[in-house]
Amino acid sequence: MDQQKIDIKNIPVHVEVHTPDAAKTSNYKPRDRIYVRAVKGLHQLIRRYIGFAFLGLFMLLPWLKYDGNQAILLDITEQKFNIFALTLWPQDFTILAWIFIIAAYGLFFITAFYGRVWCGYLCPQTVWTFIFIWFEEKIQGTRNQRMKLDADPWTASKFFKKAATHFCWLAFSLLTALIFVGYFTPVDTLFIEFFTFEAGFWAVVSVWFFALCTYGNAGWMREIMCTHICPYARFQSAMFDKDTFTVTYDEKRGENRGPRSRKDKDYKAKGLGDCIDCNLCVHVCPTGIDIRNGLQYECINCGACVDACDDTMNKMGYPTGLIRYTTEHSLNGKPTRILRPKLLGYILVLVAVTSAFIWTLYTRVPLEMNIIRDRGSLFRLTDTGLVENTYTLSISNKSQRATVFDISVAAEMSFQWIGMQQVSLQGGETRSVTISLALDPYSTELNTIPVTFTVQQQGEADVQLQQSTKFFLGSR
């Protein structure tokens, strides 16, 4: 037993605490401001036209009228969404779910095929950021002028330019917020009441909240939203493969990079590639990355570096496409597969969910009915000896127009009907209709009789709902 004993030794432990060197960390900047340089080219022209179309739709849609009402009104307080002739209620959640699923798989499909082009061409964060940068360029000048202005001491001219820039930012943010809130409340009334100080508390709070969010996101945070906050930047690479078109630098052609004269035609003999190391691709990038370092999750595929590089190549007399939309397979000399299993899978899912969405819309009945019974008194005997059951029908007109509905009942027996057989409802109105059925108890030996109520829109055989219940006679 003594030979199995293990001696225990005390090992002293010395922990050293390293404190940061203030001299080395005092100049550390967690984020330097990105000064985006203006660039012209095919991709930026496309991006601007798409951005203008998107912005125009956003600004115009709340003002459209349909059948005398706001065409698109997502009224949360009334719990109904009017989209032209379609009115969605909380019971129509499946339709909204289908819309979100279609949008998600559409985004997945586009990402697998052409990379992160949604972020570069249509994302509201990108569109509004470029609009804010446009204000900067018009008021403060070019990229170099803006950098010099920020480095200069404060003067009256600098204060005026900065104040004018932020005023334009805030004014455009306020307009954006008013239009956005106008999707959820009547937009014409909102504009009038907001500027006449008659708007309600929550309307005012909502407008200023979204205005400040727009001002902060597009004016100050900018690329932080794309690189650190937006989750799409983190998982989009999971949808990439070697056949995905992304903005890519052709390293084999561009390296070794270095400056040279336009007249220098023997640069390749000196070991230089086509990249002249002008850094314009970095200056025009809204997220401040260097695409020559390879594919990075911060890249939003806006194509600004493609246009800047193509312009430089044209000036140098070199072939364009040093930076271009291409695939990894293409760069390695292999053919690019457009129709591949991943893309086909997204297409099949898109077709399936779109078909389900269309079928749900096609079979949707703009009507709802619920039968409510008094559980305390299932039946009663009338003075004439008949058994009477009372039903309360809650009928909702889920359309936008006034409609007349016919109410009927079907059963094995012939009942005496007591109550309304027609009901007129305004668009979006819900009304409870009380109906009684009476029957001679000696006309049948059954204790319960199945009955089916039908509510049908007058003149529209397809717009009807049926719901079954029971007629109780009690034990005899």
Tab-separated table of C-alpha atoms in Angstrom:
chain	number	residue	atom	x	y	z
A	1	MET	CA	0.000	0.000	0.000
A	2	ASP	CA	2.867	2.386	0.837
A	3	GLN	CA	4.383	1.818	-2.610
A	4	GLN	CA	1.141	3.079	-4.259
A	5	LYS	CA	1.204	6.392	-2.393
A	6	ILE	CA	1.731	9.437	-4.597
A	7	ASP	CA	3.745	12.303	-3.218
A	8	ILE	CA	2.131	15.732	-3.539
A	9	LYS	CA	4.311	18.700	-4.351
A	10	ASN	CA	3.393	22.323	-3.988
A	11	ILE	CA	4.124	24.172	-7.229
A	12	PRO	CA	4.235	27.943	-6.811
A	13	VAL	CA	2.225	29.845	-9.404
A	14	HIS	CA	3.231	33.354	-10.365
A	15	VAL	CA	0.694	35.384	-12.360
A	16	GLU	CA	1.951	38.399	-14.259
A	17	VAL	CA	-0.524	41.158	-15.037
A	18	HIS	CA	0.299	43.028	-18.225
A	19	THR	CA	-1.071	46.545	-18.378
A	20	PRO	CA	-1.475	48.229	-21.778
A	21	ASP	CA	1.166	50.693	-22.800
A	22	ALA	CA	-0.601	54.045	-23.000
A	23	ALA	CA	1.955	55.344	-25.474
A	24	LYS	CA	1.069	52.569	-27.904
A	25	THR	CA	-2.687	52.625	-27.483
A	26	SER	CA	-3.481	56.316	-27.215
A	27	ASN	CA	-3.596	56.750	-31.002
A	28	TYR	CA	-5.798	53.711	-31.587
A	29	LYS	CA	-8.989	54.485	-33.535
A	30	PRO	CA	-11.745	51.881	-33.498
A	31	ARG	CA	-13.155	53.244	-36.762
A	32	ASP	CA	-11.764	55.746	-39.211
A	33	ARG	CA	-14.224	57.652	-41.321
A	34	ILE	CA	-14.554	56.396	-44.888
A	35	TYR	CA	-14.456	59.090	-47.543
A	36	VAL	CA	-16.098	57.554	-50.599
A	37	ARG	CA	-14.870	58.855	-53.929
A	38	ALA	CA	-17.364	59.457	-56.731
A	39	VAL	CA	-17.048	57.138	-59.691
A	40	LYS	CA	-18.824	56.794	-63.025
A	41	GLY	CA	-19.368	53.649	-65.021
A	42	LEU	CA	-21.857	51.080	-66.252
A	43	HIS	CA	-22.480	49.399	-62.909
A	44	GLN	CA	-22.895	52.691	-61.064
A	45	LEU	CA	-25.318	53.874	-63.744
A	46	ILE	CA	-27.362	50.700	-63.279
A	47	ARG	CA	-27.198	51.052	-59.508
A	48	ARG	CA	-28.367	54.670	-59.661
A	49	TYR	CA	-31.291	53.884	-61.968
A	50	ILE	CA	-32.360	50.960	-59.795
A	51	GLY	CA	-31.981	53.128	-56.684
A	52	PHE	CA	-34.057	55.923	-58.244
A	53	ALA	CA	-36.766	53.443	-59.242
A	54	PHE	CA	-36.811	51.926	-55.744
A	55	LEU	CA	-36.875	55.362	-54.101
A	56	GLY	CA	-39.603	56.550	-56.462
A	57	LEU	CA	-41.774	53.540	-55.665
A	58	PHE	CA	-41.217	54.029	-51.940
A	59	MET	CA	-42.206	57.700	-52.136
A	60	LEU	CA	-45.136	57.224	-54.529
A	61	LEU	CA	-46.964	54.107	-53.342
A	62	PRO	CA	-48.587	55.586	-50.187
A	63	TRP	CA	-50.172	58.353	-52.287
A	64	LEU	CA	-51.904	56.020	-54.729
A	65	LYS	CA	-55.668	55.661	-54.397
A	66	TYR	CA	-57.766	52.608	-55.105
A	67	ASP	CA	-61.552	52.713	-55.044
A	68	GLY	CA	-61.414	56.005	-53.128
A	69	ASN	CA	-59.093	54.693	-50.407
A	70	GLN	CA	-55.336	54.637	-49.868
A	71	ALA	CA	-54.115	51.791	-52.085
A	72	ILE	CA	-51.560	50.503	-49.567
A	73	LEU	CA	-52.433	51.027	-45.917
A	74	LEU	CA	-51.052	48.681	-43.272
A	75	ASP	CA	-53.393	49.710	-40.464
A	76	ILE	CA	-52.050	48.052	-37.325
A	77	THR	CA	-54.576	49.646	-34.967
A	78	GLU	CA	-57.495	48.262	-37.020
A	79	GLN	CA	-55.559	45.020	-37.587
A	80	LYS	CA	-56.005	45.038	-41.349
A	81	PHE	CA	-53.668	45.491	-44.320
A	82	ASN	CA	-55.160	47.031	-47.460
A	83	ILE	CA	-53.103	46.284	-50.579
A	84	PHE	CA	-55.139	47.611	-53.518
A	85	ALA	CA	-58.129	45.218	-53.841
A	86	LEU	CA	-56.751	42.793	-51.257
A	87	THR	CA	-57.456	43.173	-47.544
A	88	LEU	CA	-55.505	40.989	-45.128
A	89	TRP	CA	-56.609	40.338	-41.566
A	90	PRO	CA	-54.865	38.584	-38.666
A	91	GLN	CA	-56.551	35.376	-39.811
A	92	ASP	CA	-54.679	35.710	-43.130
A	93	PHE	CA	-51.282	35.284	-41.500
A	94	THR	CA	-50.459	32.419	-43.859
A	95	ILE	CA	-50.508	34.821	-46.831
A	96	LEU	CA	-47.992	37.104	-45.124
A	97	ALA	CA	-45.918	34.060	-44.216
A	98	TRP	CA	-45.849	32.962	-47.862
A	99	ILE	CA	-44.724	36.458	-48.921
A	100	PHE	CA	-41.823	36.383	-46.436
A	101	ILE	CA	-40.840	32.856	-47.496
A	102	ILE	CA	-40.847	33.844	-51.187
A	103	ALA	CA	-38.739	36.921	-50.405
A	104	ALA	CA	-36.265	34.835	-48.393
A	105	TYR	CA	-35.772	32.165	-51.045
A	106	GLY	CA	-35.634	34.809	-53.758
A	107	LEU	CA	-32.785	36.434	-51.841
A	108	PHE	CA	-31.073	33.048	-51.434
A	109	PHE	CA	-31.380	32.382	-55.165
A	110	ILE	CA	-29.954	35.781	-56.147
A	111	THR	CA	-27.100	35.367	-53.656
A	112	ALA	CA	-26.168	31.910	-54.915
A	113	PHE	CA	-26.230	33.162	-58.502
A	114	TYR	CA	-24.803	36.691	-58.356
A	115	GLY	CA	-23.467	37.189	-54.859
A	116	ARG	CA	-24.471	40.028	-52.576
A	117	VAL	CA	-25.986	42.245	-55.290
A	118	TRP	CA	-29.100	42.899	-53.180
A	119	CYS	CA	-26.912	44.766	-50.716
A	120	GLY	CA	-25.148	46.744	-53.414
A	121	TYR	CA	-28.122	47.724	-55.571
A	122	LEU	CA	-31.415	47.571	-53.667
A	123	CYS	CA	-30.837	47.443	-49.920
A	124	PRO	CA	-32.389	50.582	-48.330
A	125	GLN	CA	-29.254	51.043	-46.212
A	126	THR	CA	-27.119	51.276	-49.362
A	127	VAL	CA	-29.581	53.452	-51.310
A	128	TRP	CA	-29.971	55.965	-48.483
A	129	THR	CA	-26.217	55.951	-47.738
A	130	PHE	CA	-25.383	56.912	-51.317
A	131	ILE	CA	-28.035	59.649	-51.187
A	132	PHE	CA	-26.416	61.064	-48.058
A	133	ILE	CA	-22.970	60.850	-49.701
A	134	TRP	CA	-24.429	62.755	-52.670
A	135	PHE	CA	-25.440	65.569	-50.291
A	136	GLU	CA	-21.876	65.595	-48.942
A	137	GLU	CA	-20.398	65.851	-52.437
A	138	LYS	CA	-22.685	68.696	-53.473
A	139	ILE	CA	-22.081	70.752	-50.319
A	140	GLN	CA	-18.580	69.837	-49.131
A	141	GLY	CA	-16.927	68.850	-52.409
A	142	THR	CA	-14.960	65.865	-53.648
A	143	ARG	CA	-13.316	63.201	-51.513
A	144	ASN	CA	-10.060	65.143	-51.150
A	145	GLN	CA	-11.937	68.367	-50.382
A	146	ARG	CA	-13.968	66.640	-47.673
A	147	MET	CA	-10.847	65.171	-46.113
A	148	LYS	CA	-9.172	68.589	-46.135
A	149	LEU	CA	-12.300	70.224	-44.697
A	150	ASP	CA	-12.343	67.801	-41.755
A	151	ALA	CA	-8.642	68.365	-41.107
A	152	ASP	CA	-8.933	72.164	-41.211
A	153	PRO	CA	-9.718	74.173	-38.048
A	154	TRP	CA	-13.272	75.373	-37.536
A	155	THR	CA	-14.169	78.472	-39.541
A	156	ALA	CA	-17.425	80.121	-40.584
A	157	SER	CA	-17.203	78.425	-43.991
A	158	LYS	CA	-16.634	74.995	-42.459
A	159	PHE	CA	-19.488	75.482	-39.988
A	160	PHE	CA	-21.851	76.550	-42.788
A	161	LYS	CA	-20.958	73.522	-44.957
A	162	LYS	CA	-21.307	71.088	-42.048
A	163	ALA	CA	-24.578	72.664	-40.891
A	164	ALA	CA	-26.003	72.624	-44.423
A	165	THR	CA	-25.031	68.952	-44.828
A	166	HIS	CA	-26.684	67.879	-41.588
A	167	PHE	CA	-29.745	70.014	-42.329
A	168	CYS	CA	-30.187	68.217	-45.662
A	169	TRP	CA	-29.647	64.863	-43.958
A	170	LEU	CA	-32.266	65.635	-41.316
A	171	ALA	CA	-34.739	67.051	-43.840
A	172	PHE	CA	-34.458	63.974	-46.058
A	173	SER	CA	-34.653	61.703	-42.998
A	174	LEU	CA	-37.835	63.480	-41.889
A	175	LEU	CA	-39.356	63.087	-45.358
A	176	THR	CA	-38.381	59.401	-45.341
A	177	ALA	CA	-39.967	58.896	-41.927
A	178	LEU	CA	-43.195	60.658	-42.911
A	179	ILE	CA	-43.512	58.506	-46.032
A	180	PHE	CA	-42.711	55.329	-44.065
A	181	VAL	CA	-45.237	56.076	-41.315
A	182	GLY	CA	-47.676	56.947	-44.109
A	183	TYR	CA	-47.801	53.241	-44.962
A	184	PHE	CA	-49.378	52.613	-41.545
A	185	THR	CA	-51.675	55.638	-41.236
A	186	PRO	CA	-53.430	57.791	-43.884
A	187	VAL	CA	-50.503	59.634	-45.451
A	188	ASP	CA	-52.306	62.785	-46.612
A	189	THR	CA	-53.784	63.374	-43.162
A	190	LEU	CA	-50.422	62.626	-41.540
A	191	PHE	CA	-48.555	65.295	-43.545
A	192	ILE	CA	-51.171	67.958	-42.837
A	193	GLU	CA	-51.512	67.189	-39.132
A	194	PHE	CA	-47.771	66.807	-38.582
A	195	PHE	CA	-46.889	70.236	-39.960
A	196	THR	CA	-49.890	71.900	-38.310
A	197	PHE	CA	-48.958	70.301	-34.953
A	198	GLU	CA	-52.265	68.425	-34.764
A	199	ALA	CA	-50.892	64.890	-35.150
A	200	GLY	CA	-51.378	62.388	-32.361
A	201	PHE	CA	-48.707	61.529	-29.832
A	202	TRP	CA	-47.775	58.143	-31.282
A	203	ALA	CA	-47.718	59.476	-34.848
A	204	VAL	CA	-45.261	62.220	-33.865
A	205	VAL	CA	-43.104	59.808	-31.834
A	206	SER	CA	-43.027	57.310	-34.728
A	207	VAL	CA	-42.045	59.929	-37.293
A	208	TRP	CA	-39.195	61.345	-35.215
A	209	PHE	CA	-38.018	57.875	-34.188
A	210	PHE	CA	-37.676	56.697	-37.790
A	211	ALA	CA	-36.224	60.056	-38.842
A	212	LEU	CA	-33.460	59.779	-36.259
A	213	CYS	CA	-32.867	56.129	-37.207
A	214	THR	CA	-32.484	57.105	-40.873
A	215	TYR	CA	-30.207	60.015	-39.972
A	216	GLY	CA	-28.046	57.809	-37.763
A	217	ASN	CA	-27.880	54.812	-40.092
A	218	ALA	CA	-27.236	56.569	-43.413
A	219	GLY	CA	-25.359	59.555	-42.032
A	220	TRP	CA	-23.162	58.121	-39.305
A	221	MET	CA	-23.197	54.334	-39.076
A	222	ARG	CA	-23.211	53.548	-42.802
A	223	GLU	CA	-20.880	50.585	-43.377
A	224	ILE	CA	-21.181	49.523	-39.712
A	225	MET	CA	-24.730	48.394	-40.492
A	226	CYS	CA	-23.411	46.253	-43.369
A	227	THR	CA	-20.352	44.804	-41.657
A	228	HIS	CA	-21.340	44.396	-37.998
A	229	ILE	CA	-25.115	44.669	-37.499
A	230	CYS	CA	-26.793	43.134	-40.559
A	231	PRO	CA	-26.871	39.322	-40.108
A	232	TYR	CA	-26.966	38.770	-43.869
A	233	ALA	CA	-23.277	39.687	-44.108
A	234	ARG	CA	-22.440	36.804	-41.782
A	235	PHE	CA	-24.329	33.928	-43.366
A	236	GLN	CA	-24.325	34.950	-47.048
A	237	SER	CA	-21.026	33.135	-47.618
A	238	ALA	CA	-22.817	29.854	-46.854
A	239	MET	CA	-24.734	30.324	-50.120
A	240	PHE	CA	-21.613	31.025	-52.185
A	241	ASP	CA	-19.867	28.349	-54.210
A	242	LYS	CA	-17.202	28.297	-56.904
A	243	ASP	CA	-19.808	29.165	-59.558
A	244	THR	CA	-21.190	32.270	-57.816
A	245	PHE	CA	-20.551	35.564	-59.608
A	246	THR	CA	-18.872	37.984	-57.219
A	247	VAL	CA	-16.730	41.097	-57.554
A	248	THR	CA	-13.241	39.613	-57.787
A	249	TYR	CA	-9.727	40.852	-58.418
A	250	ASP	CA	-7.795	38.844	-61.016
A	251	GLU	CA	-4.633	38.287	-59.001
A	252	LYS	CA	-2.824	36.335	-61.705
A	253	ARG	CA	-3.187	39.197	-64.113
A	254	GLY	CA	-2.747	42.081	-61.675
A	255	GLU	CA	0.278	41.024	-59.634
A	256	ASN	CA	2.889	42.208	-59.093
A	257	ARG	CA	1.257	45.591	-58.745
A	258	GLY	CA	3.154	48.858	-59.036
A	259	PRO	CA	3.104	52.341	-60.594
A	260	ARG	CA	4.372	52.967	-64.084
A	261	SER	CA	4.102	55.423	-66.966
A	262	ARG	CA	1.360	55.120	-69.557
A	263	LYS	CA	4.040	54.877	-72.226
A	264	ASP	CA	5.761	51.991	-70.479
A	265	LYS	CA	4.941	48.970	-72.634
A	266	ASP	CA	7.625	46.701	-71.160
A	267	TYR	CA	6.225	46.642	-67.627
A	268	LYS	CA	5.757	42.874	-67.732
A	269	ALA	CA	9.465	42.426	-68.365
A	270	LYS	CA	10.006	44.266	-65.088
A	271	GLY	CA	7.848	41.725	-63.251
A	272	LEU	CA	4.785	43.997	-63.017
A	273	GLY	CA	1.185	43.029	-63.593
A	274	ASP	CA	-1.676	45.170	-64.891
A	275	CYS	CA	-2.504	46.684	-61.469
A	276	ILE	CA	-0.826	50.103	-61.208
A	277	ASP	CA	-1.588	50.293	-57.451
A	278	CYS	CA	-3.613	53.504	-57.804
A	279	ASN	CA	-5.856	52.498	-54.854
A	280	LEU	CA	-8.940	53.898	-56.602
A	281	CYS	CA	-10.730	50.605	-55.925
A	282	VAL	CA	-10.300	51.312	-52.214
A	283	HIS	CA	-11.275	54.996	-52.457
A	284	VAL	CA	-14.622	54.258	-54.147
A	285	CYS	CA	-15.587	51.352	-51.866
A	286	PRO	CA	-18.451	52.292	-49.511
A	287	THR	CA	-17.269	49.751	-46.931
A	288	GLY	CA	-13.592	50.747	-47.186
A	289	ILE	CA	-12.135	47.356	-48.123
A	290	ASP	CA	-9.397	46.477	-50.583
A	291	ILE	CA	-10.881	43.958	-53.006
A	292	ARG	CA	-7.345	42.957	-54.016
A	293	ASN	CA	-7.042	41.137	-50.679
A	294	GLY	CA	-9.565	38.556	-51.846
A	295	LEU	CA	-13.229	37.850	-51.192
A	296	GLN	CA	-14.393	39.530	-47.970
A	297	TYR	CA	-17.731	39.443	-46.199
A	298	GLU	CA	-17.778	43.263	-46.082
A	299	CYS	CA	-18.057	43.445	-49.905
A	300	ILE	CA	-21.605	44.391	-50.955
A	301	ASN	CA	-21.067	43.716	-54.692
A	302	CYS	CA	-21.956	47.286	-55.662
A	303	GLY	CA	-19.439	47.230	-58.540
A	304	ALA	CA	-17.901	50.620	-57.700
A	305	CYS	CA	-14.398	49.147	-57.746
A	306	VAL	CA	-15.160	47.469	-61.100
A	307	ASP	CA	-16.018	50.810	-62.712
A	308	ALA	CA	-13.035	52.584	-61.126
A	309	CYS	CA	-10.604	49.884	-62.281
A	310	ASP	CA	-12.085	49.700	-65.787
A	311	ASP	CA	-11.682	53.468	-66.114
A	312	THR	CA	-8.028	53.184	-65.078
A	313	MET	CA	-7.428	50.297	-67.481
A	314	ASN	CA	-8.904	52.336	-70.336
A	315	LYS	CA	-6.619	55.244	-69.536
A	316	MET	CA	-3.591	52.956	-69.421
A	317	GLY	CA	-4.582	51.184	-72.642
A	318	TYR	CA	-4.972	47.802	-70.907
A	319	PRO	CA	-7.894	45.368	-71.292
A	320	THR	CA	-10.709	45.960	-68.814
A	321	GLY	CA	-11.878	43.332	-66.346
A	322	LEU	CA	-8.969	43.299	-63.919
A	323	ILE	CA	-11.698	43.609	-61.288
A	324	ARG	CA	-14.963	42.129	-62.527
A	325	TYR	CA	-18.005	40.033	-61.724
A	326	THR	CA	-16.731	36.511	-62.194
A	327	THR	CA	-16.577	33.085	-60.569
A	328	GLU	CA	-13.787	31.173	-58.917
A	329	HIS	CA	-14.014	28.493	-61.574
A	330	SER	CA	-13.669	31.109	-64.327
A	331	LEU	CA	-10.567	32.589	-62.690
A	332	ASN	CA	-8.997	29.136	-62.597
A	333	GLY	CA	-9.736	28.487	-66.266
A	334	LYS	CA	-12.648	26.129	-65.636
A	335	PRO	CA	-16.169	26.465	-67.090
A	336	THR	CA	-18.812	28.091	-64.906
A	337	ARG	CA	-21.882	25.978	-64.211
A	338	ILE	CA	-24.990	28.126	-64.219
A	339	LEU	CA	-27.561	25.385	-63.651
A	340	ARG	CA	-26.181	23.484	-60.681
A	341	PRO	CA	-27.910	21.505	-57.888
A	342	LYS	CA	-27.943	24.364	-55.365
A	343	LEU	CA	-29.445	26.842	-57.829
A	344	LEU	CA	-31.955	24.308	-59.130
A	345	GLY	CA	-32.971	23.558	-55.560
A	346	TYR	CA	-33.668	27.237	-54.880
A	347	ILE	CA	-35.651	27.473	-58.134
A	348	LEU	CA	-37.783	24.441	-57.238
A	349	VAL	CA	-38.497	25.792	-53.751
A	350	LEU	CA	-39.347	29.215	-55.215
A	351	VAL	CA	-41.763	27.635	-57.697
A	352	ALA	CA	-43.352	25.561	-54.920
A	353	VAL	CA	-43.835	28.395	-52.431
A	354	THR	CA	-44.986	30.803	-55.156
A	355	SER	CA	-47.544	28.253	-56.321
A	356	ALA	CA	-48.736	27.790	-52.741
A	357	PHE	CA	-49.020	31.565	-52.354
A	358	ILE	CA	-51.053	31.919	-55.570
A	359	TRP	CA	-53.304	28.999	-54.582
A	360	THR	CA	-53.879	30.525	-51.145
A	361	LEU	CA	-54.880	33.831	-52.750
A	362	TYR	CA	-57.077	32.118	-55.342
A	363	THR	CA	-58.985	30.009	-52.810
A	364	ARG	CA	-59.243	32.796	-50.220
A	365	VAL	CA	-62.813	33.778	-49.398
A	366	PRO	CA	-63.225	37.423	-48.273
A	367	LEU	CA	-65.663	36.326	-45.621
A	368	GLU	CA	-65.507	34.888	-42.117
A	369	MET	CA	-68.194	33.281	-39.995
A	370	ASN	CA	-68.240	31.936	-36.455
A	371	ILE	CA	-71.192	30.339	-34.696
A	372	ILE	CA	-71.503	31.132	-31.000
A	373	ARG	CA	-73.962	29.244	-28.831
A	374	ASP	CA	-75.240	30.004	-25.383
A	375	ARG	CA	-73.803	27.121	-23.372
A	376	GLY	CA	-76.095	27.898	-20.449
A	377	SER	CA	-79.260	27.227	-22.459
A	378	LEU	CA	-78.868	24.832	-25.371
A	379	PHE	CA	-82.614	24.799	-26.110
A	380	ARG	CA	-85.937	26.038	-24.766
A	381	LEU	CA	-89.632	25.205	-25.181
A	382	THR	CA	-91.820	27.870	-26.755
A	383	ASP	CA	-95.415	28.627	-25.764
A	384	THR	CA	-96.566	26.672	-28.802
A	385	GLY	CA	-94.706	23.524	-27.725
A	386	LEU	CA	-91.808	23.832	-30.177
A	387	VAL	CA	-88.151	23.276	-29.285
A	388	GLU	CA	-86.108	26.364	-30.104
A	389	ASN	CA	-82.310	26.686	-30.447
A	390	THR	CA	-80.668	30.117	-30.672
A	391	TYR	CA	-77.458	30.748	-32.603
A	392	THR	CA	-75.322	33.875	-32.816
A	393	LEU	CA	-73.506	34.162	-36.147
A	394	SER	CA	-70.492	36.468	-36.140
A	395	ILE	CA	-70.076	37.478	-39.796
A	396	SER	CA	-67.076	39.491	-41.035
A	397	ASN	CA	-66.846	41.153	-44.441
A	398	LYS	CA	-63.117	40.866	-45.247
A	399	SER	CA	-63.418	42.826	-48.484
A	400	GLN	CA	-63.227	46.605	-48.919
A	401	ARG	CA	-66.739	47.105	-50.319
A	402	ALA	CA	-70.217	47.036	-48.836
A	403	THR	CA	-71.731	43.614	-49.438
A	404	VAL	CA	-75.070	41.892	-48.845
A	405	PHE	CA	-74.903	38.317	-47.560
A	406	ASP	CA	-77.682	35.679	-47.601
A	407	ILE	CA	-77.984	33.360	-44.591
A	408	SER	CA	-79.507	29.887	-44.918
A	409	VAL	CA	-79.528	26.562	-43.115
A	410	ALA	CA	-79.515	22.993	-44.386
A	411	ALA	CA	-80.625	19.942	-42.364
A	412	GLU	CA	-82.576	16.692	-42.605
A	413	MET	CA	-85.608	18.323	-41.005
A	414	SER	CA	-87.563	21.404	-41.971
A	415	PHE	CA	-87.062	24.099	-39.340
A	416	GLN	CA	-89.022	27.193	-38.567
A	417	TRP	CA	-86.679	30.167	-39.140
A	418	ILE	CA	-86.760	33.101	-36.720
A	419	GLY	CA	-84.451	36.035	-37.513
A	420	MET	CA	-82.693	37.802	-40.406
A	421	GLN	CA	-81.974	36.015	-43.643
A	422	GLN	CA	-79.931	38.842	-45.123
A	423	VAL	CA	-77.305	41.083	-43.643
A	424	SER	CA	-75.554	44.097	-45.211
A	425	LEU	CA	-71.982	44.789	-44.100
A	426	GLN	CA	-69.600	47.589	-44.941
A	427	GLY	CA	-66.049	46.770	-45.974
A	428	GLY	CA	-64.161	45.402	-42.981
A	429	GLU	CA	-67.280	45.350	-40.793
A	430	THR	CA	-68.137	42.530	-38.385
A	431	ARG	CA	-71.686	42.021	-37.115
A	432	SER	CA	-73.334	39.479	-34.855
A	433	VAL	CA	-76.661	38.124	-36.138
A	434	THR	CA	-78.962	36.199	-33.796
A	435	ILE	CA	-81.003	33.428	-35.426
A	436	SER	CA	-83.369	30.907	-33.890
A	437	LEU	CA	-84.494	27.565	-35.299
A	438	ALA	CA	-87.667	25.877	-34.019
A	439	LEU	CA	-88.891	22.306	-34.505
A	440	ASP	CA	-91.776	20.142	-33.374
A	441	PRO	CA	-90.140	17.690	-30.900
A	442	TYR	CA	-92.536	14.895	-31.963
A	443	SER	CA	-91.447	15.057	-35.598
A	444	THR	CA	-88.295	13.055	-34.872
A	445	GLU	CA	-86.948	10.600	-32.339
A	446	LEU	CA	-83.430	12.039	-32.434
A	447	ASN	CA	-82.000	14.026	-29.528
A	448	THR	CA	-79.638	16.059	-31.746
A	449	ILE	CA	-79.870	16.999	-35.424
A	450	PRO	CA	-76.856	18.158	-37.486
A	451	VAL	CA	-77.437	21.517	-39.171
A	452	THR	CA	-75.235	23.517	-41.541
A	453	PHE	CA	-75.381	27.304	-41.792
A	454	THR	CA	-74.362	28.919	-45.087
A	455	VAL	CA	-73.437	32.556	-45.583
A	456	GLN	CA	-73.161	33.558	-49.236
A	457	GLN	CA	-72.485	36.865	-50.948
A	458	GLN	CA	-75.466	37.926	-53.016
A	459	GLY	CA	-74.813	37.265	-56.670
A	460	GLU	CA	-71.488	35.480	-56.016
A	461	ALA	CA	-71.850	31.727	-55.656
A	462	ASP	CA	-68.114	31.268	-55.063
A	463	VAL	CA	-68.031	33.628	-52.084
A	464	GLN	CA	-69.627	31.526	-49.384
A	465	LEU	CA	-68.799	29.794	-46.124
A	466	GLN	CA	-70.430	26.828	-44.427
A	467	GLN	CA	-70.189	25.806	-40.807
A	468	SER	CA	-71.848	22.860	-39.093
A	469	THR	CA	-73.366	22.755	-35.650
A	470	LYS	CA	-76.140	20.831	-33.880
A	471	PHE	CA	-79.799	21.350	-33.007
A	472	PHE	CA	-80.557	20.012	-29.517
A	473	LEU	CA	-83.980	18.654	-28.624
A	474	GLY	CA	-83.098	17.165	-25.254
A	475	SER	CA	-84.199	13.804	-23.859
A	476	ARG	CA	-87.871	12.918	-23.980
